[in-house]
mmCIF file of N, CA and C in Angstrom:
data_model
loop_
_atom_site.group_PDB
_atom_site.id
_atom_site.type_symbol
_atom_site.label_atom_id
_atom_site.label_comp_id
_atom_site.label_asym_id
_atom_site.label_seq_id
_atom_site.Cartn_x
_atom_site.Cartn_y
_atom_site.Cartn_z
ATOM 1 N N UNK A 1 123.229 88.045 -17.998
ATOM 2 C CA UNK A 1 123.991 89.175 -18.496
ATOM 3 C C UNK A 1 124.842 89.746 -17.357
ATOM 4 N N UNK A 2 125.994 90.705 -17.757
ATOM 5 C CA UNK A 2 126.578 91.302 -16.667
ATOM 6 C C UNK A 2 125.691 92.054 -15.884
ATOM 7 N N UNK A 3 125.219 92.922 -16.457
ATOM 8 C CA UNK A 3 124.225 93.785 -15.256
ATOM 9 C C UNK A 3 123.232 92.856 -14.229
ATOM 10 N N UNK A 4 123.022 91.993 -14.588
ATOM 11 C CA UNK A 4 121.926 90.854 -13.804
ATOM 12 C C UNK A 4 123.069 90.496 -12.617
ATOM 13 N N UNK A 5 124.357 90.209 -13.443
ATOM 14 C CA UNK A 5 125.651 89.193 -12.599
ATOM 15 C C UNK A 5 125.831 90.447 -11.379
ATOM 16 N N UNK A 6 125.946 92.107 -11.788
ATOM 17 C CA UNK A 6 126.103 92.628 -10.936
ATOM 18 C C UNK A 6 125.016 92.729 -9.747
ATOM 19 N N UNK A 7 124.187 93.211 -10.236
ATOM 20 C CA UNK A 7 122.714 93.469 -9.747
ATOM 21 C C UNK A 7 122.393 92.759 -8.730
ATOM 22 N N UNK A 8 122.145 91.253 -9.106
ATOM 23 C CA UNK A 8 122.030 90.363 -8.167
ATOM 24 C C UNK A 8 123.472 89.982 -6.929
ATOM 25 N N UNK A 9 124.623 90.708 -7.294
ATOM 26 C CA UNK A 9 125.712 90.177 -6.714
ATOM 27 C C UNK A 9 125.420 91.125 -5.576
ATOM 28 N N UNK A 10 125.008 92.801 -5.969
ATOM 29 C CA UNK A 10 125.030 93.565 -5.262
ATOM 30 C C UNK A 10 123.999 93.289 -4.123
ATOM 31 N N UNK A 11 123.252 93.017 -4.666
ATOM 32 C CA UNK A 11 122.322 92.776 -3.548
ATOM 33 C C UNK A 11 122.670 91.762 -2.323
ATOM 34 N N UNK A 12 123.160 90.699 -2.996
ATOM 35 C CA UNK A 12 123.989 89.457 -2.299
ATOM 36 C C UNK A 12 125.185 90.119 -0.999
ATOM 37 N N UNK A 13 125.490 90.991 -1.629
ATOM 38 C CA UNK A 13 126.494 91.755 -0.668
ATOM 39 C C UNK A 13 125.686 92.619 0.347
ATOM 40 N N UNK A 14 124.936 93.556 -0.149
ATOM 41 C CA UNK A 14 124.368 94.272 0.591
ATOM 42 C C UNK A 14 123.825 93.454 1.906
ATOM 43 N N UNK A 15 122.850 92.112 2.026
ATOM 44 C CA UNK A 15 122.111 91.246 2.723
ATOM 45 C C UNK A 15 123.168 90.328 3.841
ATOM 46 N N UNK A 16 124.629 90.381 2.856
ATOM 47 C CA UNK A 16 125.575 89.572 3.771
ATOM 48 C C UNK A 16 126.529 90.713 4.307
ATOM 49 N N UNK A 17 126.060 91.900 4.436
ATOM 50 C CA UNK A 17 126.771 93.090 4.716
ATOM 51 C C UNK A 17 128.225 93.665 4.489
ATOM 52 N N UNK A 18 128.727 92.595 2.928
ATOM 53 C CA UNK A 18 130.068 93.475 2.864
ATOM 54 C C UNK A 18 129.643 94.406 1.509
ATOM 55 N N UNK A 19 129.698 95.250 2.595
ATOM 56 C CA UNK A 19 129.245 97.070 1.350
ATOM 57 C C UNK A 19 130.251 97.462 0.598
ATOM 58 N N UNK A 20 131.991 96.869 0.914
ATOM 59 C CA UNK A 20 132.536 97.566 -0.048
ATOM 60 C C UNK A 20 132.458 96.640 -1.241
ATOM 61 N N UNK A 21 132.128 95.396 -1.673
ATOM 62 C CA UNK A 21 131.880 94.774 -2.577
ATOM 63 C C UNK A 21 130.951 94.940 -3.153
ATOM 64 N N UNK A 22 129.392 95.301 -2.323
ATOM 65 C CA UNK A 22 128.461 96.024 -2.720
ATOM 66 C C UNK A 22 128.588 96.919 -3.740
ATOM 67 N N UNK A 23 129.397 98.155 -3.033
ATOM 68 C CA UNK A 23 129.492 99.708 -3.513
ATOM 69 C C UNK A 23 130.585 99.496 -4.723
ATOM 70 N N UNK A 24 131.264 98.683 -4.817
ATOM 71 C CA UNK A 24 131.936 98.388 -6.346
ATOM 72 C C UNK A 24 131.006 97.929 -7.080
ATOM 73 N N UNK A 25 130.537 96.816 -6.931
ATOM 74 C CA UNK A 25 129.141 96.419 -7.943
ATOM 75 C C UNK A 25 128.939 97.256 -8.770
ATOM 76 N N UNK A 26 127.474 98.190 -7.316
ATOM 77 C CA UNK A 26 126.840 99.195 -7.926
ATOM 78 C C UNK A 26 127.856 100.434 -9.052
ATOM 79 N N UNK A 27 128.843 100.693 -8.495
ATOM 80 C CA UNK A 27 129.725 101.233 -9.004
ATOM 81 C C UNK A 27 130.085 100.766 -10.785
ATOM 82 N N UNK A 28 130.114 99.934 -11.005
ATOM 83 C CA UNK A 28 130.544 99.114 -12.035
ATOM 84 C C UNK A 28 129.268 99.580 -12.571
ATOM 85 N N UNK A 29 127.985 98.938 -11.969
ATOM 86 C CA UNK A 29 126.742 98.891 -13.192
ATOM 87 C C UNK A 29 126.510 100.504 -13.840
ATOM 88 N N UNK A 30 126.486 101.997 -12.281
ATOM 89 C CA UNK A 30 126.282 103.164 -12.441
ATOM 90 C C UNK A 30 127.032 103.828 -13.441
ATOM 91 N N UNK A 31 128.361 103.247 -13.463
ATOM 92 C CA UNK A 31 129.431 103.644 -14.801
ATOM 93 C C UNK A 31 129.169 103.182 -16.193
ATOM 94 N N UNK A 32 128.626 102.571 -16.399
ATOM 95 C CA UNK A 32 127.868 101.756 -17.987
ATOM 96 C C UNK A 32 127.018 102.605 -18.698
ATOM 97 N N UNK A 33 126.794 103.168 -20.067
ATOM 98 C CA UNK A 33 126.139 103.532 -20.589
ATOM 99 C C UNK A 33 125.190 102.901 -21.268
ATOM 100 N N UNK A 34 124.267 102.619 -20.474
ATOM 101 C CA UNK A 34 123.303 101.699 -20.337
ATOM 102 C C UNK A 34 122.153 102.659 -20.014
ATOM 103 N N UNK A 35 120.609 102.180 -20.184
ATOM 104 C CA UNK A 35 119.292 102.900 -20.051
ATOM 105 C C UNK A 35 119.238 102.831 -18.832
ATOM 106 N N UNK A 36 118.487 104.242 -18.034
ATOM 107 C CA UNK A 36 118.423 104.595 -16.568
ATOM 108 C C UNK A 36 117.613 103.720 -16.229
ATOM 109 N N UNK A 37 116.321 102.913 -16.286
ATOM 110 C CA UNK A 37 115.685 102.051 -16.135
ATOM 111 C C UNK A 37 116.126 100.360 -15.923
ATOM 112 N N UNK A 38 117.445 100.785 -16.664
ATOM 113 C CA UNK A 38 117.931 98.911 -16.305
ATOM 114 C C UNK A 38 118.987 99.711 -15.241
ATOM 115 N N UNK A 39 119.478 100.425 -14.252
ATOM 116 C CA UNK A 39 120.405 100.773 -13.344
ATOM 117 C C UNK A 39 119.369 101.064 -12.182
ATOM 118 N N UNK A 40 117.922 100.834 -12.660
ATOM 119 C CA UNK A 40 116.884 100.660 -11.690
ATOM 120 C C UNK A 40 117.479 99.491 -9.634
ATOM 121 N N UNK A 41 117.651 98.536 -10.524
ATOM 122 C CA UNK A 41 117.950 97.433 -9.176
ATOM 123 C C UNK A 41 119.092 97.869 -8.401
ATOM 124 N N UNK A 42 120.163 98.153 -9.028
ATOM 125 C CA UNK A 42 121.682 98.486 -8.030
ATOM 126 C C UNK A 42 121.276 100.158 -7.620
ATOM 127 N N UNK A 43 120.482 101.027 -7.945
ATOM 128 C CA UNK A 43 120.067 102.103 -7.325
ATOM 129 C C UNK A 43 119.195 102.457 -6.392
ATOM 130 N N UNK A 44 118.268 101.175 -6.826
ATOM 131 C CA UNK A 44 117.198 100.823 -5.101
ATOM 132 C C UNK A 44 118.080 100.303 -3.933
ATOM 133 N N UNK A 45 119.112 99.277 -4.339
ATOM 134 C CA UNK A 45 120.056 98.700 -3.755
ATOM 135 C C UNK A 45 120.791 99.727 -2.750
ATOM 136 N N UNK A 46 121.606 100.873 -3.516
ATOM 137 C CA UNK A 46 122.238 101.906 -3.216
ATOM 138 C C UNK A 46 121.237 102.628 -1.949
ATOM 139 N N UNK A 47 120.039 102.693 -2.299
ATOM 140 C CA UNK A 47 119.558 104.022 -1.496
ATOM 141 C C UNK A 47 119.081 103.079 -0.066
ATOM 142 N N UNK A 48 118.879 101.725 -0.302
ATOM 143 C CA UNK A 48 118.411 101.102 0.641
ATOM 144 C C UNK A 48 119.788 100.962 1.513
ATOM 145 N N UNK A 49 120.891 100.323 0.883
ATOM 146 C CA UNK A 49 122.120 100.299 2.067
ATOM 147 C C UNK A 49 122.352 101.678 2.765
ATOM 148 N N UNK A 50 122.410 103.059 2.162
ATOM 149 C CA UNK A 50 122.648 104.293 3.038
ATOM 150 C C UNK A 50 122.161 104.333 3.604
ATOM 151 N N UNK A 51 120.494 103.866 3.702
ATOM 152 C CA UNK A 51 119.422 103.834 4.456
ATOM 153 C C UNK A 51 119.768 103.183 6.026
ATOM 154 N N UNK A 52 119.856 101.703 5.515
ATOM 155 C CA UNK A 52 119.985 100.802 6.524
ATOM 156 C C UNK A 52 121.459 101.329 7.418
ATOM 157 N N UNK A 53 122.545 102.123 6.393
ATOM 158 C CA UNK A 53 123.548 102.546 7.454
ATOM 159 C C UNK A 53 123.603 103.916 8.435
ATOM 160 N N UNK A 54 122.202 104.160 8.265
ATOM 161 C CA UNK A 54 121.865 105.274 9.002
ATOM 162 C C UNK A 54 122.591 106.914 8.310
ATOM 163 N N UNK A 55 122.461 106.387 7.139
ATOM 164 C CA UNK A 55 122.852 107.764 6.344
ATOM 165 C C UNK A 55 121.560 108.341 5.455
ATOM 166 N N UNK A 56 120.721 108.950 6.340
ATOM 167 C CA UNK A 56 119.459 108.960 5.684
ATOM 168 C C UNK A 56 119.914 110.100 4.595
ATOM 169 N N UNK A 57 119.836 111.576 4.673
ATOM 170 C CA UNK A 57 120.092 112.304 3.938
ATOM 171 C C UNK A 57 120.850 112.188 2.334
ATOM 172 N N UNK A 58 122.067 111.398 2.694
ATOM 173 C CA UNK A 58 122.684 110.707 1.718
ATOM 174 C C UNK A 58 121.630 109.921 0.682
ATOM 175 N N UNK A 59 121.342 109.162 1.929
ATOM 176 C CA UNK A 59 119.950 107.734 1.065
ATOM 177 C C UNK A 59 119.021 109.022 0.064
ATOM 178 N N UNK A 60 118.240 109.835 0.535
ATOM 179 C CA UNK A 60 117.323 110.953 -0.005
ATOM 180 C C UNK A 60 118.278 111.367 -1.460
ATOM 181 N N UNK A 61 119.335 111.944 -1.339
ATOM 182 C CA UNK A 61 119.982 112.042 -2.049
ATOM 183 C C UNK A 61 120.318 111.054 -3.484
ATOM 184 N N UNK A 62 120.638 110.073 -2.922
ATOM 185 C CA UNK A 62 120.538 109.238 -4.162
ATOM 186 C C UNK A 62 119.325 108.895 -5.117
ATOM 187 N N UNK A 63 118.097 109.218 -3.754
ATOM 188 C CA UNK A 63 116.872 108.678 -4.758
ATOM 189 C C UNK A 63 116.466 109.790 -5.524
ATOM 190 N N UNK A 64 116.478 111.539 -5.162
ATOM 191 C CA UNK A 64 116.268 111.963 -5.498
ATOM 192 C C UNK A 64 116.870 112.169 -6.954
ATOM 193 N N UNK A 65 118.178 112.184 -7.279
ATOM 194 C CA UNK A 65 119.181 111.615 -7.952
ATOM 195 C C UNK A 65 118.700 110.959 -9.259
ATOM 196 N N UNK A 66 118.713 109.987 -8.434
ATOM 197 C CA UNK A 66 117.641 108.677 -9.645
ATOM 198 C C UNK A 66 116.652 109.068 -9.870
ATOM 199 N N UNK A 67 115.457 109.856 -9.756
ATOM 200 C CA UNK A 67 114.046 110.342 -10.032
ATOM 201 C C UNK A 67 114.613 111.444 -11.120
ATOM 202 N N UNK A 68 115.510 111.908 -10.644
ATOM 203 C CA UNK A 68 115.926 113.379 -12.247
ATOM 204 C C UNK A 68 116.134 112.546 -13.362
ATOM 205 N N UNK A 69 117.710 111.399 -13.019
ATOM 206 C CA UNK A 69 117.650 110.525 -14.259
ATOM 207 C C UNK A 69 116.854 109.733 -15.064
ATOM 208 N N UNK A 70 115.756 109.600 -14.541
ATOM 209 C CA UNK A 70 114.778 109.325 -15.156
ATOM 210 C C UNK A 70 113.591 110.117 -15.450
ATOM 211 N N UNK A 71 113.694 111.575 -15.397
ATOM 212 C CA UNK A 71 113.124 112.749 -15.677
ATOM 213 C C UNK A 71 111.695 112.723 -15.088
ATOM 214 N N UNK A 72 111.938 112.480 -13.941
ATOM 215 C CA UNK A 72 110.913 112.341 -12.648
ATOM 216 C C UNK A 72 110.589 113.672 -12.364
ATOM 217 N N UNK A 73 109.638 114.414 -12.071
ATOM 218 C CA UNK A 73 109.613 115.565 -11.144
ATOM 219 C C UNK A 73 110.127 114.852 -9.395
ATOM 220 N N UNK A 74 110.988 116.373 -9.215
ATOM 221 C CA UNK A 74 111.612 115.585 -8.083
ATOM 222 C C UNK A 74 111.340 117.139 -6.833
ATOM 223 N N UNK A 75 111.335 117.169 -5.934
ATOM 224 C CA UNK A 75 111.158 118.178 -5.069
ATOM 225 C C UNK A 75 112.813 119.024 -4.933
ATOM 226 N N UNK A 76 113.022 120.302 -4.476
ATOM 227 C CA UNK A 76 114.045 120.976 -4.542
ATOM 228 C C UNK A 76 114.522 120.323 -3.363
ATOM 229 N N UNK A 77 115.714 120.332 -2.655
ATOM 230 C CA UNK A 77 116.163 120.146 -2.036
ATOM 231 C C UNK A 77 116.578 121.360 -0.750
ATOM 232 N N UNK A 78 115.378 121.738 -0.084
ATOM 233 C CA UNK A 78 115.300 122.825 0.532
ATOM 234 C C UNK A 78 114.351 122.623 1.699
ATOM 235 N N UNK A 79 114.734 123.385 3.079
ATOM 236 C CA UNK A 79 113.766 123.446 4.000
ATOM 237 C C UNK A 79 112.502 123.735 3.513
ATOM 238 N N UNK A 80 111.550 122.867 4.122
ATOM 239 C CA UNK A 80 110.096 123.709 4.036
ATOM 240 C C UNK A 80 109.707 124.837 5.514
ATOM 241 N N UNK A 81 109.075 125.810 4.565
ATOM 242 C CA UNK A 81 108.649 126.676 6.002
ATOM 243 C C UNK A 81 107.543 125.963 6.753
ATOM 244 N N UNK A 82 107.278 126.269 7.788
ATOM 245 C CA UNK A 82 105.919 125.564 8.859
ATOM 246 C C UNK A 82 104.700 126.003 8.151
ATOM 247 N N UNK A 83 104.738 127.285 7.253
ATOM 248 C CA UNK A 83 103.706 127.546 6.180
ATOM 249 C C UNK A 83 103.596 126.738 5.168
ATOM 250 N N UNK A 84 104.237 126.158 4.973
ATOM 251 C CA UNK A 84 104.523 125.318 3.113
ATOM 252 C C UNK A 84 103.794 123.786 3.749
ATOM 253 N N UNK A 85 104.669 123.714 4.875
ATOM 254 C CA UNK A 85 103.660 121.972 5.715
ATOM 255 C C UNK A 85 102.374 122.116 5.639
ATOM 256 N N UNK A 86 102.229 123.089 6.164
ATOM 257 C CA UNK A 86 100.938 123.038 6.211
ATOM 258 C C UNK A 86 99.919 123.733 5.447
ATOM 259 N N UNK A 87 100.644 124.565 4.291
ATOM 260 C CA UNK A 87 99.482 124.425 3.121
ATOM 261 C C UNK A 87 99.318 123.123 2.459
ATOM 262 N N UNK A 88 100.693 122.175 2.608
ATOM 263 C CA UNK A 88 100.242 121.190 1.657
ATOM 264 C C UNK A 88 99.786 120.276 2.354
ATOM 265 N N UNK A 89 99.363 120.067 3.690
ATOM 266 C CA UNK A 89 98.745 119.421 4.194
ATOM 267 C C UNK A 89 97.182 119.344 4.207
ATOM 268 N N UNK A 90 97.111 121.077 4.235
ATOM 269 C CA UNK A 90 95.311 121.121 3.602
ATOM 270 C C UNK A 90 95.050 120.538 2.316
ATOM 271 N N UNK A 91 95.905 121.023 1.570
ATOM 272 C CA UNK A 91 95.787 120.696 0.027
ATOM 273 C C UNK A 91 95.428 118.798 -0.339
ATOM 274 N N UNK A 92 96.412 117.946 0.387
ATOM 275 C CA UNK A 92 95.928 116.768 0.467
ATOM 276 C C UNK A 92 94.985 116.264 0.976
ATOM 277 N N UNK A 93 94.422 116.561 2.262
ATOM 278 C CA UNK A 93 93.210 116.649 2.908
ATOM 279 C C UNK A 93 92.298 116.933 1.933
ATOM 280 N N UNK A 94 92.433 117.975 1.434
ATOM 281 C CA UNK A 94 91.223 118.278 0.385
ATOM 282 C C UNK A 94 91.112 117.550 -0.482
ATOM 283 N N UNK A 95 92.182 116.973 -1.128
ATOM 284 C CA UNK A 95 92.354 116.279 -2.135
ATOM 285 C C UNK A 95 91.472 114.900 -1.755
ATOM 286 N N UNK A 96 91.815 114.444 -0.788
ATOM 287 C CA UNK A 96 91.584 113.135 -0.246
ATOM 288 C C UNK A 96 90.291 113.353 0.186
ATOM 289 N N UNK A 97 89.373 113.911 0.635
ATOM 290 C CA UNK A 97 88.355 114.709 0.998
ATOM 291 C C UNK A 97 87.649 113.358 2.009
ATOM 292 N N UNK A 98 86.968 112.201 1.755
ATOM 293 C CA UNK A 98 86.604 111.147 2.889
ATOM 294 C C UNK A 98 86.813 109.891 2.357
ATOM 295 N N UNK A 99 87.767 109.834 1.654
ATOM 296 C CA UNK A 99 88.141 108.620 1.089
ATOM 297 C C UNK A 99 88.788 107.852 1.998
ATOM 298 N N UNK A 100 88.402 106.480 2.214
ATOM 299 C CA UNK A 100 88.758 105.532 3.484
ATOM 300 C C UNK A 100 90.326 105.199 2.877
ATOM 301 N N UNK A 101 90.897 104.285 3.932
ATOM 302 C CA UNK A 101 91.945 103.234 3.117
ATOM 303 C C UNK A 101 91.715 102.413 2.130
ATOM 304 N N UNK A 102 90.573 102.410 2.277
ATOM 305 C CA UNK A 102 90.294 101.284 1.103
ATOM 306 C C UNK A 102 90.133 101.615 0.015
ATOM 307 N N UNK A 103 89.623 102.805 -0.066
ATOM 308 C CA UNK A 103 89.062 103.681 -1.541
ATOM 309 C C UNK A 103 90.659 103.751 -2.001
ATOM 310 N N UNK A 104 91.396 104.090 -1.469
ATOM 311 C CA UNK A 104 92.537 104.564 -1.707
ATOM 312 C C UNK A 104 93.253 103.650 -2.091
ATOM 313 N N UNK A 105 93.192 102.384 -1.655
ATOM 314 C CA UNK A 105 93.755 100.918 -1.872
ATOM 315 C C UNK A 105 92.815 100.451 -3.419
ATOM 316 N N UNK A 106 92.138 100.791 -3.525
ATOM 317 C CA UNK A 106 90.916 100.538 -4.775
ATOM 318 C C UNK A 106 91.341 100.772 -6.173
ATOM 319 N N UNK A 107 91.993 102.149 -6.152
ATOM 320 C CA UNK A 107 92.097 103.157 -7.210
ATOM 321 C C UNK A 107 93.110 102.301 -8.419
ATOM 322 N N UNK A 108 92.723 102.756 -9.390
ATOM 323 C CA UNK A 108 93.274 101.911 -10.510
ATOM 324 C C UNK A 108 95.079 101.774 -10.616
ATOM 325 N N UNK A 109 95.621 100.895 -11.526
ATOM 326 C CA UNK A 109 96.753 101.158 -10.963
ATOM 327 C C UNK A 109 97.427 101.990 -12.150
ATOM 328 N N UNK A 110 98.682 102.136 -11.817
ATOM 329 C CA UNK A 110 99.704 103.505 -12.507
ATOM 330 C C UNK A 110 99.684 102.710 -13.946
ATOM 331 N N UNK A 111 99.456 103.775 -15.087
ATOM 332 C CA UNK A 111 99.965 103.125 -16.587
ATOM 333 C C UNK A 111 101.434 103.689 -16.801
ATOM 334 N N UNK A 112 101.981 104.690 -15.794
ATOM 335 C CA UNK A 112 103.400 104.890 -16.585
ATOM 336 C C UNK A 112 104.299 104.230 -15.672
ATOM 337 N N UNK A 113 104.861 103.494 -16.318
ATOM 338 C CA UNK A 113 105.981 102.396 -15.291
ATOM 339 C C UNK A 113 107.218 103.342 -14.715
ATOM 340 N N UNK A 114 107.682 104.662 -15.546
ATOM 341 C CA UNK A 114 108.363 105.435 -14.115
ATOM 342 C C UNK A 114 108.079 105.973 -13.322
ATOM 343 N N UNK A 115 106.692 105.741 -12.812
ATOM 344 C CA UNK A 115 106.143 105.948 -11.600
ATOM 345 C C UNK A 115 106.414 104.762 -10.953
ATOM 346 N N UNK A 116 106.284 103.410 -10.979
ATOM 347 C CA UNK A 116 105.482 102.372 -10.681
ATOM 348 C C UNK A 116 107.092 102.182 -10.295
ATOM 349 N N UNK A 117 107.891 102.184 -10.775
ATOM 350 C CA UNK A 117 109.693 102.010 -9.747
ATOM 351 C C UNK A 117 109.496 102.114 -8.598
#
């Protein structure tokens, strides 16, 4: 299909590093009114090249982006205070309470697949 032809092209570009062929791709597939779940591959694609071009914030941006379109809970886009780190740092601690890596590696896996993206 086209989206596969893009998808896979994009990626092809991204790996042989010409991004503006890339960023049309993705461009092409992101413009389609098509289900947010099949714009899945050229949007991992997307956040991974900003990534790799040292545009982290940008990269954050896009994923966060993609987690709304797919009606993700997504975090605000705001400083945390040195209070907020570190309440939620107890909070996981607690959460996690003496569970090894492994317990943690153990745990059953996700049933809703827009997590599992």
């Amino acid at each position: 299909t086209m989206l596969d032809l893009c998808s896979h092209g994009a990626n092809a570009c991204f790996v042989t590093g010409d991004f503006d062929s890339m960023n049309a791709l993705i461009d092409e597939v992101l413009s389609k009114d098509i289900d947010t779940k099949e714009k899945y591959r050229v949007s991992d694609i997307k956040v991974k090249s900003l990534y790799s071009a040292g545009k982290f914030n940008e990269s954050i941006d896009a994923a966060l982006d993609f987690n709304r379109q797919l009606g993700l809970p997504t975090p605000q886009k705001k400083p945390a205070s040195t209070f907020t780190i570190i309440r939620e740092f107890i909070r996981v601690n607690r959460l996690l309470k003496n569970k090894t890596a492994e317990d943690i590696a153990n745990l059953p896996d996700l049933d809703n697949e827009l997590y599992e993206m």
